[in-house]
PDB file of C-alpha atoms in Angstrom:
ATOM      1  CA  GLY A   1     -36.357  11.556 -33.736  1.00 67.00           C
ATOM      2  CA  ALA A   2     -38.442  12.571 -36.806  1.00 80.00           C
ATOM      3  CA  VAL A   3     -41.138  10.237 -37.960  1.00 88.00           C
ATOM      4  CA  VAL A   4     -42.068   9.437 -41.544  1.00 92.00           C
ATOM      5  CA  SER A   5     -45.314   7.409 -42.284  1.00 94.00           C
ATOM      6  CA  GLN A   6     -46.433   5.680 -45.282  1.00 96.00           C
ATOM      7  CA  HIS A   7     -49.828   4.584 -46.256  1.00 96.00           C
ATOM      8  CA  PRO A   8     -50.897   1.920 -47.127  1.00 97.00           C
ATOM      9  CA  SER A   9     -48.512  -0.512 -45.581  1.00 95.00           C
ATOM     10  CA  ARG A  10     -49.450  -3.010 -48.181  1.00 96.00           C
ATOM     11  CA  VAL A  11     -51.744  -3.091 -51.211  1.00 97.00           C
ATOM     12  CA  ILE A  12     -52.806  -5.699 -53.719  1.00 97.00           C
ATOM     13  CA  CYS A  13     -54.310  -4.501 -56.958  1.00 96.00           C
ATOM     14  CA  LYS A  14     -55.130  -5.974 -60.395  1.00 96.00           C
ATOM     15  CA  SER A  15     -52.970  -5.422 -63.399  1.00 97.00           C
ATOM     16  CA  GLY A  16     -53.773  -2.210 -65.279  1.00 97.00           C
ATOM     17  CA  THR A  17     -54.961  -0.275 -62.298  1.00 97.00           C
ATOM     18  CA  SER A  18     -53.220   2.644 -60.637  1.00 97.00           C
ATOM     19  CA  VAL A  19     -52.099   2.736 -57.016  1.00 97.00           C
ATOM     20  CA  LYS A  20     -51.244   5.813 -55.002  1.00 97.00           C
ATOM     21  CA  ILE A  21     -48.883   5.640 -52.044  1.00 97.00           C
ATOM     22  CA  GLU A  22     -48.574   8.376 -49.483  1.00 97.00           C
ATOM     23  CA  CYS A  23     -45.533   9.517 -47.574  1.00 96.00           C
ATOM     24  CA  ARG A  24     -45.946  11.907 -44.731  1.00 94.00           C
ATOM     25  CA  SER A  25     -43.443  13.651 -42.338  1.00 91.00           C
ATOM     26  CA  LEU A  26     -45.313  13.799 -39.083  1.00 91.00           C
ATOM     27  CA  ASP A  27     -43.355  16.097 -37.047  1.00 85.00           C
ATOM     28  CA  PHE A  28     -41.218  18.052 -39.383  1.00 85.00           C
ATOM     29  CA  GLN A  29     -41.373  19.892 -42.655  1.00 86.00           C
ATOM     30  CA  ALA A  30     -39.523  17.996 -45.338  1.00 85.00           C
ATOM     31  CA  THR A  31     -38.212  20.092 -48.197  1.00 84.00           C
ATOM     32  CA  THR A  32     -36.968  17.021 -50.009  1.00 88.00           C
ATOM     33  CA  MET A  33     -38.367  13.475 -50.154  1.00 92.00           C
ATOM     34  CA  PHE A  34     -36.888  10.494 -51.817  1.00 93.00           C
ATOM     35  CA  TRP A  35     -38.623   7.513 -53.267  1.00 96.00           C
ATOM     36  CA  TYR A  36     -36.844   4.032 -53.230  1.00 96.00           C
ATOM     37  CA  ARG A  37     -37.660   0.599 -54.509  1.00 96.00           C
ATOM     38  CA  GLN A  38     -36.452  -2.570 -52.788  1.00 92.00           C
ATOM     39  CA  PHE A  39     -36.464  -5.961 -54.420  1.00 85.00           C
ATOM     40  CA  PRO A  40     -36.360  -9.041 -52.242  1.00 80.00           C
ATOM     41  CA  LYS A  41     -32.792  -9.639 -50.932  1.00 76.00           C
ATOM     42  CA  GLN A  42     -31.602  -6.605 -52.708  1.00 81.00           C
ATOM     43  CA  SER A  43     -30.675  -3.018 -51.989  1.00 88.00           C
ATOM     44  CA  LEU A  44     -32.760   0.115 -51.967  1.00 92.00           C
ATOM     45  CA  MET A  45     -32.662   1.620 -55.331  1.00 93.00           C
ATOM     46  CA  LEU A  46     -33.383   5.360 -55.597  1.00 94.00           C
ATOM     47  CA  MET A  47     -36.195   6.037 -58.045  1.00 96.00           C
ATOM     48  CA  ALA A  48     -36.651   9.735 -57.664  1.00 94.00           C
ATOM     49  CA  THR A  49     -35.956  12.869 -55.656  1.00 91.00           C
ATOM     50  CA  SER A  50     -38.803  15.325 -55.044  1.00 89.00           C
ATOM     51  CA  ASN A  51     -38.598  18.811 -53.693  1.00 85.00           C
ATOM     52  CA  GLU A  52     -41.618  20.530 -52.530  1.00 82.00           C
ATOM     53  CA  GLY A  53     -43.283  22.661 -55.155  1.00 82.00           C
ATOM     54  CA  SER A  54     -41.259  21.518 -58.093  1.00 84.00           C
ATOM     55  CA  LYS A  55     -41.078  18.592 -60.432  1.00 87.00           C
ATOM     56  CA  ALA A  56     -39.318  15.386 -59.330  1.00 91.00           C
ATOM     57  CA  THR A  57     -35.970  14.359 -60.526  1.00 92.00           C
ATOM     58  CA  TYR A  58     -36.074  10.741 -61.690  1.00 95.00           C
ATOM     59  CA  GLU A  59     -33.106   8.284 -61.751  1.00 94.00           C
ATOM     60  CA  GLN A  60     -31.871   6.920 -65.007  1.00 92.00           C
ATOM     61  CA  GLY A  61     -34.073   4.088 -66.169  1.00 93.00           C
ATOM     62  CA  VAL A  62     -37.095   5.126 -64.091  1.00 95.00           C
ATOM     63  CA  GLU A  63     -40.165   5.879 -66.093  1.00 94.00           C
ATOM     64  CA  LYS A  64     -41.551   9.157 -65.007  1.00 93.00           C
ATOM     65  CA  ASP A  65     -44.862   8.697 -66.755  1.00 95.00           C
ATOM     66  CA  LYS A  66     -45.329   5.372 -64.932  1.00 96.00           C
ATOM     67  CA  PHE A  67     -44.264   6.501 -61.537  1.00 97.00           C
ATOM     68  CA  LEU A  68     -45.944   9.802 -60.864  1.00 96.00           C
ATOM     69  CA  ILE A  69     -44.582  11.697 -57.968  1.00 95.00           C
ATOM     70  CA  ASN A  70     -46.208  14.801 -56.371  1.00 91.00           C
ATOM     71  CA  HIS A  71     -44.796  16.745 -53.526  1.00 88.00           C
ATOM     72  CA  ALA A  72     -47.452  19.460 -53.108  1.00 82.00           C
ATOM     73  CA  SER A  73     -46.716  20.274 -49.392  1.00 88.00           C
ATOM     74  CA  LEU A  74     -43.883  20.212 -47.010  1.00 88.00           C
ATOM     75  CA  THR A  75     -45.344  17.134 -45.194  1.00 91.00           C
ATOM     76  CA  LEU A  76     -46.749  14.971 -48.117  1.00 93.00           C
ATOM     77  CA  SER A  77     -45.399  13.317 -51.105  1.00 94.00           C
ATOM     78  CA  THR A  78     -47.271  10.788 -53.144  1.00 95.00           C
ATOM     79  CA  LEU A  79     -46.069   8.043 -55.515  1.00 97.00           C
ATOM     80  CA  THR A  80     -48.640   6.836 -58.097  1.00 97.00           C
ATOM     81  CA  VAL A  81     -47.941   3.700 -59.941  1.00 97.00           C
ATOM     82  CA  THR A  82     -49.972   4.032 -63.208  1.00 97.00           C
ATOM     83  CA  SER A  83     -51.318   1.096 -65.146  1.00 96.00           C
ATOM     84  CA  ALA A  84     -49.486  -1.309 -62.693  1.00 96.00           C
ATOM     85  CA  HIS A  85     -48.186  -4.709 -63.945  1.00 96.00           C
ATOM     86  CA  PRO A  86     -46.910  -7.688 -62.047  1.00 96.00           C
ATOM     87  CA  GLU A  87     -43.327  -6.575 -62.592  1.00 95.00           C
ATOM     88  CA  ASP A  88     -44.067  -3.407 -60.597  1.00 96.00           C
ATOM     89  CA  SER A  89     -44.571  -5.652 -57.469  1.00 96.00           C
ATOM     90  CA  SER A  90     -42.104  -4.510 -54.962  1.00 95.00           C
ATOM     91  CA  PHE A  91     -41.424  -2.757 -51.603  1.00 95.00           C
ATOM     92  CA  TYR A  92     -41.542   1.043 -52.036  1.00 97.00           C
ATOM     93  CA  ILE A  93     -39.916   3.098 -49.340  1.00 96.00           C
ATOM     94  CA  CYS A  94     -39.858   6.901 -49.004  1.00 96.00           C
ATOM     95  CA  SER A  95     -37.569   9.071 -46.961  1.00 93.00           C
ATOM     96  CA  ALA A  96     -37.645  12.715 -46.018  1.00 91.00           C
ATOM     97  CA  ARG A  97     -35.096  15.345 -45.349  1.00 85.00           C
ATOM     98  CA  LEU A  98     -35.413  18.896 -44.087  1.00 75.00           C
ATOM     99  CA  ASN A  99     -32.622  20.478 -46.232  1.00 64.00           C
ATOM    100  CA  PRO A 100     -32.307  19.654 -49.894  1.00 56.00           C
ATOM    101  CA  ASP A 101     -28.757  20.545 -50.309  1.00 59.00           C
ATOM    102  CA  ARG A 102     -27.123  18.941 -47.474  1.00 65.00           C
ATOM    103  CA  VAL A 103     -26.084  15.401 -47.968  1.00 63.00           C
ATOM    104  CA  ARG A 104     -24.907  15.271 -44.393  1.00 67.00           C
ATOM    105  CA  GLU A 105     -28.365  15.716 -43.119  1.00 73.00           C
ATOM    106  CA  THR A 106     -29.991  12.566 -42.027  1.00 78.00           C
ATOM    107  CA  GLN A 107     -32.754  11.064 -44.091  1.00 85.00           C
ATOM    108  CA  TYR A 108     -35.727   9.783 -42.153  1.00 89.00           C
ATOM    109  CA  PHE A 109     -37.221   6.682 -43.712  1.00 92.00           C
ATOM    110  CA  GLY A 110     -40.895   5.492 -43.788  1.00 93.00           C
ATOM    111  CA  PRO A 111     -41.720   1.850 -43.027  1.00 93.00           C
ATOM    112  CA  GLY A 112     -42.314   1.058 -46.637  1.00 94.00           C
ATOM    113  CA  THR A 113     -45.339  -0.105 -48.736  1.00 96.00           C
ATOM    114  CA  ARG A 114     -45.586  -3.557 -50.109  1.00 95.00           C
ATOM    115  CA  LEU A 115     -47.271  -3.569 -53.504  1.00 96.00           C
ATOM    116  CA  LEU A 116     -48.438  -6.735 -55.124  1.00 96.00           C
ATOM    117  CA  VAL A 117     -49.897  -6.550 -58.620  1.00 97.00           C
ATOM    118  CA  LEU A 118     -51.972  -9.605 -59.660  1.00 96.00           C
TER     119      LEU A 118
ATOM    120  CA  ALA B   1     -20.158   5.370 -60.494  1.00 71.00           C
ATOM    121  CA  GLN B   2     -19.996   5.048 -56.796  1.00 76.00           C
ATOM    122  CA  SER B   3     -20.837   1.571 -55.458  1.00 87.00           C
ATOM    123  CA  VAL B   4     -21.195  -0.095 -52.149  1.00 93.00           C
ATOM    124  CA  THR B   5     -20.397  -3.713 -51.368  1.00 94.00           C
ATOM    125  CA  GLN B   6     -21.564  -5.747 -48.361  1.00 96.00           C
ATOM    126  CA  PRO B   7     -19.815  -9.170 -48.930  1.00 96.00           C
ATOM    127  CA  ASP B   8     -21.898 -11.106 -46.278  1.00 95.00           C
ATOM    128  CA  ILE B   9     -25.485 -11.597 -47.231  1.00 94.00           C
ATOM    129  CA  HIS B  10     -26.203 -13.480 -43.962  1.00 95.00           C
ATOM    130  CA  ILE B  11     -24.462 -13.624 -40.655  1.00 97.00           C
ATOM    131  CA  THR B  12     -25.388 -15.564 -37.608  1.00 97.00           C
ATOM    132  CA  VAL B  13     -23.913 -15.050 -34.181  1.00 97.00           C
ATOM    133  CA  SER B  14     -24.753 -16.128 -30.776  1.00 97.00           C
ATOM    134  CA  GLU B  15     -26.192 -13.658 -28.278  1.00 97.00           C
ATOM    135  CA  GLY B  16     -23.254 -12.021 -26.350  1.00 97.00           C
ATOM    136  CA  ALA B  17     -20.735 -12.575 -29.107  1.00 98.00           C
ATOM    137  CA  SER B  18     -18.977  -9.825 -30.996  1.00 97.00           C
ATOM    138  CA  LEU B  19     -20.147  -8.680 -34.391  1.00 97.00           C
ATOM    139  CA  GLU B  20     -18.486  -7.145 -37.367  1.00 98.00           C
ATOM    140  CA  LEU B  21     -20.356  -6.402 -40.584  1.00 98.00           C
ATOM    141  CA  ARG B  22     -18.313  -5.456 -43.542  1.00 98.00           C
ATOM    142  CA  CYS B  23     -18.750  -2.521 -45.977  1.00 97.00           C
ATOM    143  CA  ASN B  24     -16.502  -1.484 -48.821  1.00 96.00           C
ATOM    144  CA  TYR B  25     -17.077   1.410 -51.251  1.00 93.00           C
ATOM    145  CA  SER B  26     -15.580   2.461 -54.444  1.00 88.00           C
ATOM    146  CA  TYR B  27     -15.149   5.963 -55.572  1.00 74.00           C
ATOM    147  CA  GLY B  28     -12.294   8.410 -55.826  1.00 64.00           C
ATOM    148  CA  ALA B  29     -13.434  11.215 -53.454  1.00 73.00           C
ATOM    149  CA  THR B  30     -13.916  11.024 -49.696  1.00 73.00           C
ATOM    150  CA  PRO B  31     -17.307   9.734 -48.944  1.00 85.00           C
ATOM    151  CA  TYR B  32     -19.938  10.373 -46.407  1.00 89.00           C
ATOM    152  CA  LEU B  33     -20.641   6.958 -44.862  1.00 92.00           C
ATOM    153  CA  PHE B  34     -23.751   5.615 -43.079  1.00 94.00           C
ATOM    154  CA  TRP B  35     -25.027   2.564 -41.516  1.00 97.00           C
ATOM    155  CA  TYR B  36     -28.741   1.811 -41.258  1.00 96.00           C
ATOM    156  CA  VAL B  37     -30.749  -0.935 -39.684  1.00 96.00           C
ATOM    157  CA  GLN B  38     -33.978  -2.149 -41.142  1.00 93.00           C
ATOM    158  CA  SER B  39     -36.449  -4.158 -38.899  1.00 89.00           C
ATOM    159  CA  PRO B  40     -39.752  -5.607 -40.220  1.00 81.00           C
ATOM    160  CA  GLY B  41     -42.483  -3.089 -40.178  1.00 77.00           C
ATOM    161  CA  GLN B  42     -40.103  -0.261 -39.391  1.00 80.00           C
ATOM    162  CA  GLY B  43     -38.411   2.299 -41.391  1.00 83.00           C
ATOM    163  CA  LEU B  44     -34.597   2.319 -41.840  1.00 90.00           C
ATOM    164  CA  GLN B  45     -33.020   3.742 -38.802  1.00 92.00           C
ATOM    165  CA  LEU B  46     -29.783   5.472 -38.831  1.00 92.00           C
ATOM    166  CA  LEU B  47     -27.184   3.807 -36.583  1.00 96.00           C
ATOM    167  CA  LEU B  48     -24.241   6.042 -37.241  1.00 95.00           C
ATOM    168  CA  LYS B  49     -22.520   8.150 -39.771  1.00 93.00           C
ATOM    169  CA  TYR B  50     -19.021   9.382 -40.757  1.00 92.00           C
ATOM    170  CA  PHE B  51     -18.261  12.706 -42.492  1.00 88.00           C
ATOM    171  CA  SER B  52     -14.789  13.627 -41.267  1.00 87.00           C
ATOM    172  CA  GLY B  53     -12.499  13.713 -38.341  1.00 89.00           C
ATOM    173  CA  ASP B  54     -12.075  10.815 -35.876  1.00 91.00           C
ATOM    174  CA  THR B  55     -12.214   7.614 -38.041  1.00 92.00           C
ATOM    175  CA  LEU B  56     -13.912   5.635 -35.229  1.00 97.00           C
ATOM    176  CA  VAL B  57     -17.571   6.609 -34.930  1.00 96.00           C
ATOM    177  CA  GLN B  58     -19.886   5.730 -32.097  1.00 97.00           C
ATOM    178  CA  GLY B  59     -23.527   5.178 -32.828  1.00 96.00           C
ATOM    179  CA  ILE B  60     -26.667   4.234 -31.171  1.00 95.00           C
ATOM    180  CA  LYS B  61     -27.513   0.839 -29.566  1.00 95.00           C
ATOM    181  CA  GLY B  62     -23.883   0.273 -28.705  1.00 97.00           C
ATOM    182  CA  PHE B  63     -22.627   0.119 -32.398  1.00 98.00           C
ATOM    183  CA  GLU B  64     -19.547   1.582 -33.701  1.00 98.00           C
ATOM    184  CA  ALA B  65     -17.755   1.725 -37.134  1.00 98.00           C
ATOM    185  CA  GLU B  66     -14.423   2.573 -38.326  1.00 97.00           C
ATOM    186  CA  PHE B  67     -13.441   4.365 -41.520  1.00 95.00           C
ATOM    187  CA  LYS B  68     -10.304   2.941 -43.141  1.00 94.00           C
ATOM    188  CA  ARG B  69      -9.454   5.005 -46.158  1.00 91.00           C
ATOM    189  CA  SER B  70      -6.602   2.732 -47.198  1.00 91.00           C
ATOM    190  CA  GLN B  71      -8.997  -0.151 -47.376  1.00 93.00           C
ATOM    191  CA  SER B  72     -12.060   1.787 -48.620  1.00 93.00           C
ATOM    192  CA  SER B  73     -14.009   0.238 -45.725  1.00 95.00           C
ATOM    193  CA  PHE B  74     -16.440   1.234 -43.064  1.00 97.00           C
ATOM    194  CA  ASN B  75     -17.115  -1.857 -40.981  1.00 98.00           C
ATOM    195  CA  LEU B  76     -19.766  -1.959 -38.338  1.00 98.00           C
ATOM    196  CA  ARG B  77     -18.980  -3.545 -35.004  1.00 98.00           C
ATOM    197  CA  LYS B  78     -20.631  -4.348 -31.744  1.00 98.00           C
ATOM    198  CA  PRO B  79     -18.802  -5.996 -28.774  1.00 97.00           C
ATOM    199  CA  SER B  80     -21.752  -7.969 -27.540  1.00 97.00           C
ATOM    200  CA  VAL B  81     -24.881  -8.655 -29.655  1.00 97.00           C
ATOM    201  CA  HIS B  82     -28.328  -8.789 -28.186  1.00 97.00           C
ATOM    202  CA  TRP B  83     -31.158 -10.950 -29.640  1.00 96.00           C
ATOM    203  CA  SER B  84     -32.987  -7.637 -30.405  1.00 95.00           C
ATOM    204  CA  ASP B  85     -30.137  -6.761 -32.885  1.00 97.00           C
ATOM    205  CA  ALA B  86     -31.410  -9.354 -35.395  1.00 96.00           C
ATOM    206  CA  ALA B  87     -32.342  -7.249 -38.469  1.00 96.00           C
ATOM    207  CA  GLU B  88     -31.096  -6.276 -41.918  1.00 95.00           C
ATOM    208  CA  TYR B  89     -28.180  -3.845 -41.960  1.00 97.00           C
ATOM    209  CA  PHE B  90     -27.359  -1.459 -44.765  1.00 96.00           C
ATOM    210  CA  CYS B  91     -24.282   0.460 -45.485  1.00 96.00           C
ATOM    211  CA  ALA B  92     -24.715   3.550 -47.558  1.00 94.00           C
ATOM    212  CA  VAL B  93     -22.441   6.164 -49.138  1.00 91.00           C
ATOM    213  CA  ALA B  94     -22.884   9.660 -50.433  1.00 86.00           C
ATOM    214  CA  PHE B  95     -20.708  12.189 -52.050  1.00 77.00           C
ATOM    215  CA  THR B  96     -21.129  15.918 -52.310  1.00 70.00           C
ATOM    216  CA  GLY B  97     -20.615  15.565 -56.137  1.00 67.00           C
ATOM    217  CA  GLY B  98     -23.128  12.814 -56.260  1.00 63.00           C
ATOM    218  CA  GLY B  99     -26.236  14.855 -56.170  1.00 61.00           C
ATOM    219  CA  ASN B 100     -26.625  14.419 -52.390  1.00 67.00           C
ATOM    220  CA  LYS B 101     -28.018  11.027 -52.902  1.00 82.00           C
ATOM    221  CA  LEU B 102     -27.423   7.820 -50.952  1.00 88.00           C
ATOM    222  CA  THR B 103     -26.180   4.639 -52.579  1.00 90.00           C
ATOM    223  CA  PHE B 104     -26.961   1.602 -50.590  1.00 93.00           C
ATOM    224  CA  GLY B 105     -25.221  -1.769 -50.310  1.00 94.00           C
ATOM    225  CA  THR B 106     -27.192  -5.029 -50.713  1.00 93.00           C
ATOM    226  CA  GLY B 107     -27.567  -5.477 -47.013  1.00 95.00           C
ATOM    227  CA  THR B 108     -26.510  -8.060 -44.474  1.00 96.00           C
ATOM    228  CA  GLN B 109     -29.169 -10.146 -42.640  1.00 95.00           C
ATOM    229  CA  LEU B 110     -28.165 -10.674 -39.081  1.00 97.00           C
ATOM    230  CA  LYS B 111     -29.569 -13.689 -37.153  1.00 97.00           C
ATOM    231  CA  VAL B 112     -28.885 -13.935 -33.416  1.00 97.00           C
ATOM    232  CA  GLU B 113     -28.961 -17.373 -31.859  1.00 96.00           C
ATOM    233  CA  LEU B 114     -29.958 -17.580 -28.194  1.00 91.00           C
TER     234      LEU B 114
END
């Protein structure tokens, strides 16, 4: 099946710094990528949807200026947590889908990135 | 708004025993239903999905799920659990009118006793 990678797998940073997380579709071109956040013992919460070449669509309550998403190519999307604070510590997961308009189409998930802000 | 409920946070079963993980959803329209498994260090893997047709769906790794419209449920089952099935299981739903987005349940952590 299709493979999605994330880098880094875990990162520790100081409060106030910015952190960039990469999501790559390794063997297919992903028109659409999704970014989720997962708190311990909780569900995945969709943060934003990004389509290649266009601006990301953020879910209600997600600060777009804090969580910058770039989907510049069909195989790469990045999430930058700007001016990170301890409350941004979480597990961030991306997924990728070939076709943006077909909910039936399988989303392929990356292994996640553990962010710890000190 | 659509929601997904997985009533069991943790489940422990003995290896070789049968398994049923519960999932209920709430929404007026017919949903698209999914079960994913999450293992440490790995991305969520799709076990099976239901869109229409036969309400009993077969998936990978010997799992199956049954859609029951009257109960708004999509429970996951496996006749005989293996130790390697220990993981976190997520039920998810999507609707064509919901922006093609998945809504996940809170997950069920499965522990398998040898």
